[in-house]
């Protein structure tokens, strides 16, 4: 394993070095939180694909393939469909807003009265998303070094916190681009063909497995519908995803770069399911489907290649973890702490709030604090699936309706948005307590309650001030939004 260890150590050292490099570029709030809003198509596509394809998509995608065969691809397919929908229908308008958080968008749309509560819900979502990614380090480091779970979480989490704190979004962007390349080589170009060959090819796989393993809908229609509701819609409104949209240097980059990333997700989804299906042929009686990825990597890959593929899994986890961490810190600082201390101001036409204090230093401190909180929470929790379900149920049940309603329905009001967030969020929490965290009813019923309340309260209250709507339309169209000189420079790619 010495060669494999060397590959992993070099990879981790490289992540820290890129964090140091990113620190030299993060000179302003815009640089630190959204990479100066100047990523070109290639970097934007790679980093967007990296953040949405995390440990759940890689290790979890193989697990679902082991359990259900090719239909196990549906979870990651719905993620890709959500990213495609966001890119084609909404990303251009989102990029033109020149804001930093989803809650700032709600403030602009509804007149400055919806941001705090939505910020709390979004913070809870991003925190749990970062926690689930951090827990996944334990699985990978256990395969690599037979390491204690707590120590694995501390080491993996500390590396992500270090490079994210140093350079913010610039560090995360560069590391994510490397992680995208590593995942592409490790999973698509190495593990996928090797797994299929070791399993005897597709004809042998079909001969040894039940026919339902090759049924595209074998996982079940209700499960697919739930994936669409949680992951496809979750991609449309998550702060971690929107914050990447904000990094695009133009609305065209956001639209077409995101479309490329979404298409890549669909390919990655099929690859994970095929690898899991191959693992089922080779190891039909594993004690847990969660061990499918680690087992096939550990037992079937040659020295060196094994290290690269495990680095790919680590890359997948780190991408989601760092993206969720900076999103969590951004929301905590901009949408919660600033409002609690009474210093909140509506974002100006260039997306900046102004102020004399060192905003880079403040955001850096929040990433460090949130990072410590994420590591501590990850150590205390055991169930990744439950934590991820809580995160997405809160996000979709509490925020989907007011966000999409604000983008699509001009009659929606601030009162309707606030009522929708509160009723939807509380309904989801109450229903999870009643039906169980993994039940489908909480997100179904919570989302329905959120929609009904949003429409009813909006129609029962005065329409949004025409001046607010006029300013909103101007921002959506990108008119009257000056671009600071620092954002004129283009990034190669």
Short mmCIF file of C-alpha atoms in Angstrom, two decimals:
data_model
loop_
_atom_site.label_atom_id
_atom_site.label_comp_id
_atom_site.label_asym_id
_atom_site.label_seq_id
_atom_site.Cartn_x
_atom_site.Cartn_y
_atom_site.Cartn_z
CA UNK A 1 0.00 0.00 0.00
CA UNK A 2 3.02 2.33 0.13
CA UNK A 3 2.42 3.61 -3.41
CA UNK A 4 -1.28 4.16 -2.69
CA UNK A 5 -0.43 6.03 0.51
CA UNK A 6 2.00 8.23 -1.40
CA UNK A 7 -0.67 9.13 -3.97
CA UNK A 8 -3.12 10.12 -1.23
CA UNK A 9 -0.59 12.13 0.78
CA UNK A 10 0.58 14.04 -2.31
CA UNK A 11 -3.03 14.75 -3.19
CA UNK A 12 -3.86 16.08 0.28
CA UNK A 13 -0.69 18.21 0.37
CA UNK A 14 -1.68 19.64 -3.01
CA UNK A 15 -5.08 20.68 -1.62
CA UNK A 16 -3.38 22.65 1.17
CA UNK A 17 -0.95 24.26 -1.28
CA UNK A 18 -3.85 25.45 -3.43
CA UNK A 19 -5.49 26.91 -0.35
CA UNK A 20 -2.36 28.98 0.22
CA UNK A 21 -2.37 30.05 -3.44
CA UNK A 22 -6.03 31.05 -3.20
CA UNK A 23 -5.33 33.24 -0.16
CA UNK A 24 -3.17 35.51 -2.33
CA UNK A 25 -6.07 36.09 -4.74
CA UNK A 26 -8.82 36.67 -2.14
CA UNK A 27 -8.44 40.43 -1.74
CA UNK A 28 -12.10 41.44 -1.60
CA UNK A 29 -15.42 40.06 -0.44
CA UNK A 30 -16.31 39.24 -4.04
CA UNK A 31 -13.02 37.36 -4.50
CA UNK A 32 -13.43 35.44 -1.26
CA UNK A 33 -17.10 34.43 -1.58
CA UNK A 34 -17.71 34.14 -5.33
CA UNK A 35 -14.21 34.03 -6.95
CA UNK A 36 -14.59 37.59 -8.20
CA UNK A 37 -17.57 36.52 -10.38
CA UNK A 38 -15.19 35.80 -13.24
CA UNK A 39 -14.98 32.06 -13.92
CA UNK A 40 -14.94 31.04 -17.57
CA UNK A 41 -16.90 28.11 -19.07
CA UNK A 42 -14.33 25.34 -18.50
CA UNK A 43 -13.61 26.16 -14.86
CA UNK A 44 -17.27 26.86 -14.14
CA UNK A 45 -18.40 23.52 -15.62
CA UNK A 46 -15.73 21.53 -13.79
CA UNK A 47 -16.29 23.11 -10.40
CA UNK A 48 -20.08 22.92 -10.68
CA UNK A 49 -19.89 19.20 -11.52
CA UNK A 50 -17.45 18.69 -8.63
CA UNK A 51 -19.70 20.21 -5.98
CA UNK A 52 -22.88 18.35 -6.93
CA UNK A 53 -21.14 14.97 -7.30
CA UNK A 54 -20.00 14.32 -3.77
CA UNK A 55 -19.56 11.25 -1.62
CA UNK A 56 -23.29 10.44 -1.82
CA UNK A 57 -23.10 10.43 -5.62
CA UNK A 58 -19.89 8.39 -5.75
CA UNK A 59 -19.93 5.92 -2.85
CA UNK A 60 -23.73 6.12 -2.52
CA UNK A 61 -24.25 5.71 -6.27
CA UNK A 62 -22.22 2.49 -6.25
CA UNK A 63 -24.18 1.29 -3.20
CA UNK A 64 -27.50 1.81 -5.01
CA UNK A 65 -26.13 0.00 -8.05
CA UNK A 66 -25.18 -2.93 -5.80
CA UNK A 67 -28.70 -3.00 -4.33
CA UNK A 68 -30.87 -2.29 -7.39
CA UNK A 69 -28.71 -2.61 -10.48
CA UNK A 70 -28.86 -0.04 -13.28
CA UNK A 71 -31.90 1.70 -11.78
CA UNK A 72 -29.65 2.67 -8.87
CA UNK A 73 -28.51 5.50 -11.14
CA UNK A 74 -31.74 7.42 -10.51
CA UNK A 75 -30.55 9.33 -7.45
CA UNK A 76 -27.62 10.89 -9.31
CA UNK A 77 -29.71 11.26 -12.50
CA UNK A 78 -32.19 13.45 -10.61
CA UNK A 79 -29.28 15.57 -9.37
CA UNK A 80 -28.14 16.03 -12.98
CA UNK A 81 -31.69 16.86 -14.11
CA UNK A 82 -31.96 19.48 -11.38
CA UNK A 83 -28.69 21.07 -12.46
CA UNK A 84 -29.84 21.06 -16.10
CA UNK A 85 -33.14 22.70 -15.15
CA UNK A 86 -31.37 25.32 -13.05
CA UNK A 87 -28.89 26.08 -15.83
CA UNK A 88 -31.40 26.29 -18.68
CA UNK A 89 -34.26 28.12 -16.97
CA UNK A 90 -32.90 30.12 -14.02
CA UNK A 91 -29.11 30.46 -13.90
CA UNK A 92 -28.83 33.45 -16.24
CA UNK A 93 -31.27 35.49 -14.16
CA UNK A 94 -29.66 34.36 -10.91
CA UNK A 95 -26.18 35.36 -12.13
CA UNK A 96 -27.41 38.82 -13.15
CA UNK A 97 -28.69 39.57 -9.64
CA UNK A 98 -25.11 40.04 -8.35
CA UNK A 99 -25.93 38.90 -4.81
CA UNK A 100 -24.18 36.49 -2.44
CA UNK A 101 -27.00 34.45 -0.91
CA UNK A 102 -30.44 33.09 -1.70
CA UNK A 103 -31.86 35.17 1.16
CA UNK A 104 -30.55 38.36 -0.46
CA UNK A 105 -32.47 37.37 -3.58
CA UNK A 106 -35.63 37.01 -1.46
CA UNK A 107 -34.99 40.44 0.08
CA UNK A 108 -34.72 42.01 -3.36
CA UNK A 109 -37.84 40.27 -4.64
CA UNK A 110 -40.09 40.77 -1.62
CA UNK A 111 -38.82 44.09 -0.29
CA UNK A 112 -36.31 43.20 2.42
CA UNK A 113 -38.53 41.29 4.84
CA UNK A 114 -38.01 37.64 4.04
CA UNK A 115 -34.29 37.13 4.50
CA UNK A 116 -33.70 36.29 8.16
CA UNK A 117 -36.02 33.30 8.55
CA UNK A 118 -35.08 31.91 5.15
CA UNK A 119 -31.45 32.38 6.17
CA UNK A 120 -31.95 30.23 9.27
CA UNK A 121 -33.51 27.42 7.20
CA UNK A 122 -30.77 27.65 4.56
CA UNK A 123 -28.08 27.65 7.26
CA UNK A 124 -29.52 24.44 8.77
CA UNK A 125 -29.50 22.82 5.31
CA UNK A 126 -25.92 23.80 4.46
CA UNK A 127 -24.68 22.79 7.92
CA UNK A 128 -26.18 19.30 7.63
CA UNK A 129 -24.89 18.95 4.07
CA UNK A 130 -21.36 19.79 5.24
CA UNK A 131 -21.73 17.36 8.15
CA UNK A 132 -22.78 14.44 5.94
CA UNK A 133 -19.81 15.04 3.64
CA UNK A 134 -17.45 15.21 6.59
CA UNK A 135 -18.75 11.93 8.05
CA UNK A 136 -17.84 10.25 4.76
CA UNK A 137 -14.12 10.79 5.47
CA UNK A 138 -14.38 8.02 8.06
CA UNK A 139 -15.29 5.46 5.38
CA UNK A 140 -12.43 6.42 3.06
CA UNK A 141 -9.73 6.74 5.69
CA UNK A 142 -10.82 3.43 7.22
CA UNK A 143 -10.12 1.72 3.88
CA UNK A 144 -6.84 3.57 3.46
CA UNK A 145 -5.31 3.45 6.91
CA UNK A 146 -7.67 1.40 9.11
CA UNK A 147 -8.09 4.63 11.06
CA UNK A 148 -10.32 5.43 14.02
CA UNK A 149 -13.55 7.12 12.91
CA UNK A 150 -13.14 10.28 14.99
CA UNK A 151 -9.53 10.77 13.92
CA UNK A 152 -10.49 10.31 10.26
CA UNK A 153 -13.19 12.97 10.52
CA UNK A 154 -10.83 15.39 12.27
CA UNK A 155 -8.04 14.94 9.69
CA UNK A 156 -10.26 15.10 6.61
CA UNK A 157 -12.37 17.93 7.96
CA UNK A 158 -9.36 19.95 9.07
CA UNK A 159 -7.81 19.86 5.58
CA UNK A 160 -11.03 21.17 4.01
CA UNK A 161 -11.44 23.83 6.71
CA UNK A 162 -7.81 24.91 6.24
CA UNK A 163 -7.86 25.52 2.50
CA UNK A 164 -11.41 26.97 2.57
CA UNK A 165 -10.46 29.41 5.35
CA UNK A 166 -7.27 30.50 3.63
CA UNK A 167 -8.56 31.36 0.18
CA UNK A 168 -12.33 31.11 0.25
CA UNK A 169 -13.99 30.46 -3.08
CA UNK A 170 -10.75 30.90 -5.05
CA UNK A 171 -9.11 28.05 -3.14
CA UNK A 172 -12.24 25.93 -3.40
CA UNK A 173 -12.52 26.63 -7.14
CA UNK A 174 -8.96 25.52 -7.91
CA UNK A 175 -9.16 22.46 -5.65
CA UNK A 176 -12.53 21.53 -7.13
CA UNK A 177 -11.12 21.71 -10.64
CA UNK A 178 -8.36 19.30 -9.64
CA UNK A 179 -10.92 17.12 -7.89
CA UNK A 180 -13.08 17.08 -11.03
CA UNK A 181 -10.14 15.79 -13.09
CA UNK A 182 -9.22 13.20 -10.45
CA UNK A 183 -12.82 11.94 -10.26
CA UNK A 184 -13.10 11.73 -14.04
CA UNK A 185 -9.91 9.69 -14.34
CA UNK A 186 -10.41 7.60 -11.21
CA UNK A 187 -14.09 6.70 -11.56
CA UNK A 188 -14.98 6.99 -15.26
CA UNK A 189 -11.72 6.06 -16.97
CA UNK A 190 -10.28 3.53 -14.51
CA UNK A 191 -12.76 2.02 -12.05
CA UNK A 192 -15.68 1.67 -14.50
CA UNK A 193 -13.93 -0.37 -17.22
CA UNK A 194 -11.89 -2.40 -14.72
CA UNK A 195 -15.03 -3.31 -12.75
CA UNK A 196 -16.89 -4.42 -15.89
CA UNK A 197 -13.95 -6.53 -17.10
CA UNK A 198 -13.43 -8.14 -13.67
CA UNK A 199 -17.14 -9.02 -13.56
CA UNK A 200 -16.81 -10.83 -16.89
CA UNK A 201 -18.41 -8.21 -19.10
CA UNK A 202 -22.06 -7.25 -19.51
CA UNK A 203 -23.09 -10.66 -20.84
CA UNK A 204 -21.75 -12.38 -17.74
CA UNK A 205 -23.36 -9.76 -15.49
CA UNK A 206 -26.75 -10.39 -17.13
CA UNK A 207 -26.31 -14.14 -16.80
CA UNK A 208 -25.53 -14.02 -13.07
CA UNK A 209 -28.00 -11.39 -11.85
CA UNK A 210 -31.83 -11.29 -11.75
CA UNK A 211 -33.50 -9.48 -14.66
CA UNK A 212 -34.72 -6.68 -12.40
CA UNK A 213 -31.11 -5.54 -12.04
CA UNK A 214 -31.34 -4.37 -15.66
CA UNK A 215 -34.81 -2.83 -15.42
CA UNK A 216 -34.49 1.00 -15.70
CA UNK A 217 -37.38 1.42 -13.25
CA UNK A 218 -36.45 -1.44 -10.94
CA UNK A 219 -35.84 0.83 -7.96
CA UNK A 220 -39.55 1.77 -7.92
CA UNK A 221 -41.64 4.67 -9.20
CA UNK A 222 -42.29 6.12 -5.74
CA UNK A 223 -38.58 6.19 -4.95
CA UNK A 224 -37.81 7.92 -8.26
CA UNK A 225 -40.53 10.50 -7.58
CA UNK A 226 -39.10 11.18 -4.13
CA UNK A 227 -35.62 11.62 -5.61
CA UNK A 228 -37.03 14.14 -8.11
CA UNK A 229 -38.81 16.04 -5.36
CA UNK A 230 -35.80 16.18 -3.05
CA UNK A 231 -32.75 16.29 -5.32
CA UNK A 232 -34.01 17.83 -8.57
CA UNK A 233 -35.84 20.62 -6.78
CA UNK A 234 -33.06 20.84 -4.18
CA UNK A 235 -30.59 21.68 -6.97
CA UNK A 236 -32.79 24.63 -7.96
CA UNK A 237 -32.61 26.45 -4.63
CA UNK A 238 -29.58 25.35 -2.56
CA UNK A 239 -27.17 28.08 -1.41
CA UNK A 240 -24.21 25.83 -2.18
CA UNK A 241 -25.36 25.59 -5.82
CA UNK A 242 -26.40 29.23 -6.20
CA UNK A 243 -23.07 30.40 -4.79
CA UNK A 244 -21.37 28.59 -7.69
CA UNK A 245 -23.73 30.24 -10.16
CA UNK A 246 -22.61 33.59 -8.73
CA UNK A 247 -19.02 32.78 -9.75
CA UNK A 248 -19.83 32.77 -13.49
CA UNK A 249 -18.39 35.72 -15.39
CA UNK A 250 -21.56 36.01 -17.53
CA UNK A 251 -25.08 34.67 -17.74
CA UNK A 252 -24.06 32.75 -20.88
CA UNK A 253 -21.32 30.99 -18.92
CA UNK A 254 -23.81 30.11 -16.19
CA UNK A 255 -26.31 28.69 -18.67
CA UNK A 256 -24.04 26.68 -20.96
CA UNK A 257 -21.40 25.77 -18.39
CA UNK A 258 -24.10 24.43 -16.09
CA UNK A 259 -25.67 22.48 -18.94
CA UNK A 260 -22.35 20.74 -19.59
CA UNK A 261 -21.98 19.96 -15.88
CA UNK A 262 -25.53 18.57 -15.71
CA UNK A 263 -24.88 16.32 -18.70
CA UNK A 264 -21.68 15.07 -17.05
CA UNK A 265 -23.75 14.17 -13.97
CA UNK A 266 -25.96 11.90 -16.07
CA UNK A 267 -22.89 10.02 -17.35
CA UNK A 268 -21.50 9.77 -13.81
CA UNK A 269 -24.85 8.39 -12.59
CA UNK A 270 -24.81 5.51 -15.06
CA UNK A 271 -21.14 4.79 -14.28
CA UNK A 272 -21.80 4.46 -10.55
CA UNK A 273 -24.75 2.10 -11.11
CA UNK A 274 -22.73 -0.09 -13.48
CA UNK A 275 -19.82 -0.29 -11.01
CA UNK A 276 -22.24 -1.29 -8.25
CA UNK A 277 -23.84 -3.92 -10.48
CA UNK A 278 -20.41 -5.35 -11.30
CA UNK A 279 -19.61 -5.44 -7.58
CA UNK A 280 -22.78 -7.47 -7.00
CA UNK A 281 -21.51 -10.09 -9.46
CA UNK A 282 -18.10 -10.30 -7.81
CA UNK A 283 -19.27 -10.02 -4.18
CA UNK A 284 -22.88 -11.21 -4.04
CA UNK A 285 -23.01 -11.51 -0.25
CA UNK A 286 -21.39 -8.42 1.20
CA UNK A 287 -22.57 -7.74 4.78
CA UNK A 288 -23.54 -4.20 3.75
CA UNK A 289 -24.15 -2.53 0.38
CA UNK A 290 -22.28 0.50 1.74
CA UNK A 291 -19.07 -1.55 1.50
CA UNK A 292 -19.40 -2.18 -2.26
CA UNK A 293 -17.24 0.74 -3.39
CA UNK A 294 -14.48 0.18 -0.85
CA UNK A 295 -14.40 -3.59 -1.45
CA UNK A 296 -14.08 -3.44 -5.23
CA UNK A 297 -11.39 -0.76 -4.98
CA UNK A 298 -9.43 -2.60 -2.30
CA UNK A 299 -9.55 -6.07 -3.84
CA UNK A 300 -9.65 -5.57 -7.61
CA UNK A 301 -7.49 -2.59 -8.51
CA UNK A 302 -3.71 -2.71 -8.99
CA UNK A 303 -1.29 -0.76 -6.81
CA UNK A 304 -1.17 2.93 -7.68
CA UNK A 305 -4.50 2.79 -9.53
CA UNK A 306 -6.12 1.92 -6.21
CA UNK A 307 -4.61 5.02 -4.65
CA UNK A 308 -5.85 7.21 -7.49
CA UNK A 309 -9.40 5.84 -7.29
CA UNK A 310 -9.48 6.33 -3.52
CA UNK A 311 -8.18 9.86 -4.13
CA UNK A 312 -11.14 10.25 -6.53
CA UNK A 313 -13.54 9.23 -3.75
CA UNK A 314 -11.80 11.63 -1.39
CA UNK A 315 -12.04 14.34 -4.05
CA UNK A 316 -15.78 13.77 -4.36
CA UNK A 317 -16.28 14.14 -0.62
CA UNK A 318 -14.02 17.21 -0.36
CA UNK A 319 -15.79 19.01 -3.20
CA UNK A 320 -19.20 18.80 -1.57
CA UNK A 321 -17.78 19.42 1.90
CA UNK A 322 -15.92 22.61 0.98
CA UNK A 323 -18.82 23.96 -1.09
CA UNK A 324 -21.29 23.34 1.71
CA UNK A 325 -18.90 24.83 4.28
CA UNK A 326 -18.43 28.15 2.51
CA UNK A 327 -22.18 28.29 1.82
CA UNK A 328 -22.91 27.67 5.52
CA UNK A 329 -20.46 30.36 6.60
CA UNK A 330 -21.74 32.87 4.03
CA UNK A 331 -25.34 32.43 5.18
CA UNK A 332 -24.36 32.53 8.86
CA UNK A 333 -22.47 35.81 8.38
CA UNK A 334 -24.55 37.64 5.77
CA UNK A 335 -28.07 36.48 6.56
CA UNK A 336 -28.06 35.76 10.28
CA UNK A 337 -25.24 37.46 12.17
CA UNK A 338 -25.42 40.73 10.23
CA UNK A 339 -29.16 40.96 10.86
CA UNK A 340 -28.86 40.09 14.54
CA UNK A 341 -26.36 42.89 15.09
CA UNK A 342 -28.53 45.29 13.10
CA UNK A 343 -25.91 45.91 10.43
CA UNK A 344 -27.75 44.42 7.48
CA UNK A 345 -28.09 46.53 4.36
CA UNK A 346 -29.73 45.62 1.09
CA UNK A 347 -27.13 44.67 -1.51
CA UNK A 348 -26.23 47.42 -3.92
CA UNK A 349 -26.33 47.10 -7.70
CA UNK A 350 -22.84 45.57 -7.75
CA UNK A 351 -23.71 43.05 -5.04
CA UNK A 352 -21.61 44.79 -2.35
CA UNK A 353 -22.93 45.99 1.00
CA UNK A 354 -20.21 48.50 1.77
CA UNK A 355 -18.80 49.16 5.21
CA UNK A 356 -15.39 49.86 6.65
CA UNK A 357 -14.73 46.58 8.44
CA UNK A 358 -12.55 43.91 6.87
CA UNK A 359 -15.16 41.69 5.26
CA UNK A 360 -12.64 39.13 4.01
CA UNK A 361 -11.31 38.68 7.53
CA UNK A 362 -14.85 38.39 8.90
CA UNK A 363 -15.90 35.77 6.34
CA UNK A 364 -12.66 33.87 6.92
CA UNK A 365 -13.42 33.76 10.65
CA UNK A 366 -16.93 32.46 9.98
CA UNK A 367 -15.61 29.63 7.80
CA UNK A 368 -13.25 28.62 10.60
CA UNK A 369 -16.01 28.70 13.25
CA UNK A 370 -18.51 26.85 11.06
CA UNK A 371 -15.82 24.33 10.14
CA UNK A 372 -15.16 23.50 13.78
CA UNK A 373 -18.94 23.16 14.33
CA UNK A 374 -19.24 20.84 11.32
CA UNK A 375 -16.41 18.58 12.51
CA UNK A 376 -17.87 18.40 16.02
CA UNK A 377 -21.36 17.59 14.72
CA UNK A 378 -19.98 14.96 12.34
CA UNK A 379 -18.22 13.21 15.24
CA UNK A 380 -21.47 13.17 17.24
CA UNK A 381 -23.67 11.82 14.41
CA UNK A 382 -23.54 8.36 12.85
CA UNK A 383 -26.30 8.14 10.25
CA UNK A 384 -25.35 9.93 7.02
CA UNK A 385 -28.59 9.09 5.23
CA UNK A 386 -30.76 10.51 8.00
CA UNK A 387 -28.72 13.71 8.25
CA UNK A 388 -28.86 14.23 4.48
CA UNK A 389 -32.61 13.57 4.44
CA UNK A 390 -33.18 16.15 7.18
CA UNK A 391 -31.15 18.69 5.19
CA UNK A 392 -33.04 18.25 1.93
CA UNK A 393 -36.47 17.98 3.58
CA UNK A 394 -35.90 21.33 5.29
CA UNK A 395 -34.61 22.92 2.11
CA UNK A 396 -37.40 21.74 -0.20
CA UNK A 397 -40.24 21.92 2.32
CA UNK A 398 -39.30 25.35 3.64
CA UNK A 399 -37.79 27.29 0.73
CA UNK A 400 -38.75 25.82 -2.65
CA UNK A 401 -42.11 27.56 -2.91
CA UNK A 402 -41.11 31.12 -1.90
CA UNK A 403 -37.97 31.02 -4.09
CA UNK A 404 -39.59 29.66 -7.25
CA UNK A 405 -42.71 31.68 -6.51
CA UNK A 406 -40.62 34.83 -6.39
CA UNK A 407 -39.00 34.00 -9.72
CA UNK A 408 -42.19 32.94 -11.51
CA UNK A 409 -45.22 34.68 -9.90
CA UNK A 410 -45.33 38.45 -9.57
CA UNK A 411 -48.35 38.34 -7.21
CA UNK A 412 -46.35 36.62 -4.46
CA UNK A 413 -45.86 38.85 -1.41
CA UNK A 414 -43.44 39.10 1.50
CA UNK A 415 -46.16 37.96 3.90
CA UNK A 416 -46.86 34.93 1.72
CA UNK A 417 -43.17 34.10 1.51
CA UNK A 418 -42.65 34.33 5.27
CA UNK A 419 -45.74 32.25 6.01
CA UNK A 420 -44.63 29.68 3.46
CA UNK A 421 -41.14 29.33 4.99
CA UNK A 422 -42.48 29.04 8.54
CA UNK A 423 -45.37 26.66 7.81
CA UNK A 424 -43.36 24.53 5.39
CA UNK A 425 -40.35 24.28 7.69
CA UNK A 426 -42.34 23.51 10.83
CA UNK A 427 -44.54 21.02 8.98
CA UNK A 428 -41.51 19.11 7.73
CA UNK A 429 -39.98 18.97 11.22
CA UNK A 430 -43.25 17.87 12.82
CA UNK A 431 -43.96 15.26 10.16
CA UNK A 432 -40.44 13.82 10.43
CA UNK A 433 -41.02 13.44 14.17
CA UNK A 434 -44.35 11.73 13.47
CA UNK A 435 -43.66 9.54 10.42
CA UNK A 436 -39.90 9.10 10.82
CA UNK A 437 -36.97 10.89 9.22
CA UNK A 438 -36.72 8.56 6.23
CA UNK A 439 -40.47 8.57 5.43
CA UNK A 440 -41.73 10.22 2.23
CA UNK A 441 -44.71 11.95 3.86
CA UNK A 442 -42.77 14.83 5.51
CA UNK A 443 -41.53 16.34 2.24
CA UNK A 444 -44.77 15.58 0.35
CA UNK A 445 -47.09 17.11 2.93
CA UNK A 446 -44.70 19.85 4.04
CA UNK A 447 -44.23 21.08 0.48
CA UNK A 448 -48.00 20.99 -0.12
CA UNK A 449 -48.65 23.04 3.03
CA UNK A 450 -45.98 25.54 2.01
CA UNK A 451 -47.59 26.00 -1.43
CA UNK A 452 -51.13 26.40 -0.12
CA UNK A 453 -50.09 28.96 2.50
CA UNK A 454 -47.94 30.91 0.02
CA UNK A 455 -50.76 31.30 -2.49
CA UNK A 456 -53.48 31.98 0.10
CA UNK A 457 -51.55 34.56 2.12
CA UNK A 458 -50.18 36.29 -1.00
CA UNK A 459 -53.69 36.69 -2.43
CA UNK A 460 -55.02 37.88 0.95
CA UNK A 461 -52.38 40.60 1.40
CA UNK A 462 -51.58 43.74 -0.63
CA UNK A 463 -49.46 43.18 -3.73
CA UNK A 464 -45.74 43.90 -3.53
CA UNK A 465 -44.83 47.58 -3.91
CA UNK A 466 -44.54 48.36 -7.66
CA UNK A 467 -41.22 50.13 -7.00
CA UNK A 468 -39.80 46.95 -5.48
CA UNK A 469 -40.98 44.86 -8.43
CA UNK A 470 -39.59 47.43 -10.87
CA UNK A 471 -36.18 47.31 -9.20
CA UNK A 472 -36.37 43.52 -9.14
CA UNK A 473 -37.07 43.33 -12.86
CA UNK A 474 -34.19 45.68 -13.57
CA UNK A 475 -31.80 43.47 -11.61
CA UNK A 476 -33.10 40.30 -13.26
CA UNK A 477 -32.50 41.84 -16.66
CA UNK A 478 -28.99 42.91 -15.69
CA UNK A 479 -29.73 46.54 -16.46
CA UNK A 480 -28.05 49.20 -14.35
CA UNK A 481 -25.66 46.68 -12.76
CA UNK A 482 -22.13 48.08 -13.11
CA UNK A 483 -19.27 45.61 -13.21
CA UNK A 484 -16.33 46.57 -10.97
CA UNK A 485 -12.98 46.84 -12.78
CA UNK A 486 -11.63 43.75 -10.98
CA UNK A 487 -14.39 41.68 -12.56
CA UNK A 488 -13.63 42.77 -16.12
CA UNK A 489 -10.54 40.57 -16.31
CA UNK A 490 -11.33 37.12 -17.61
CA UNK A 491 -10.09 33.86 -16.23
CA UNK A 492 -8.65 31.52 -18.81
CA UNK A 493 -11.02 28.70 -19.67
#
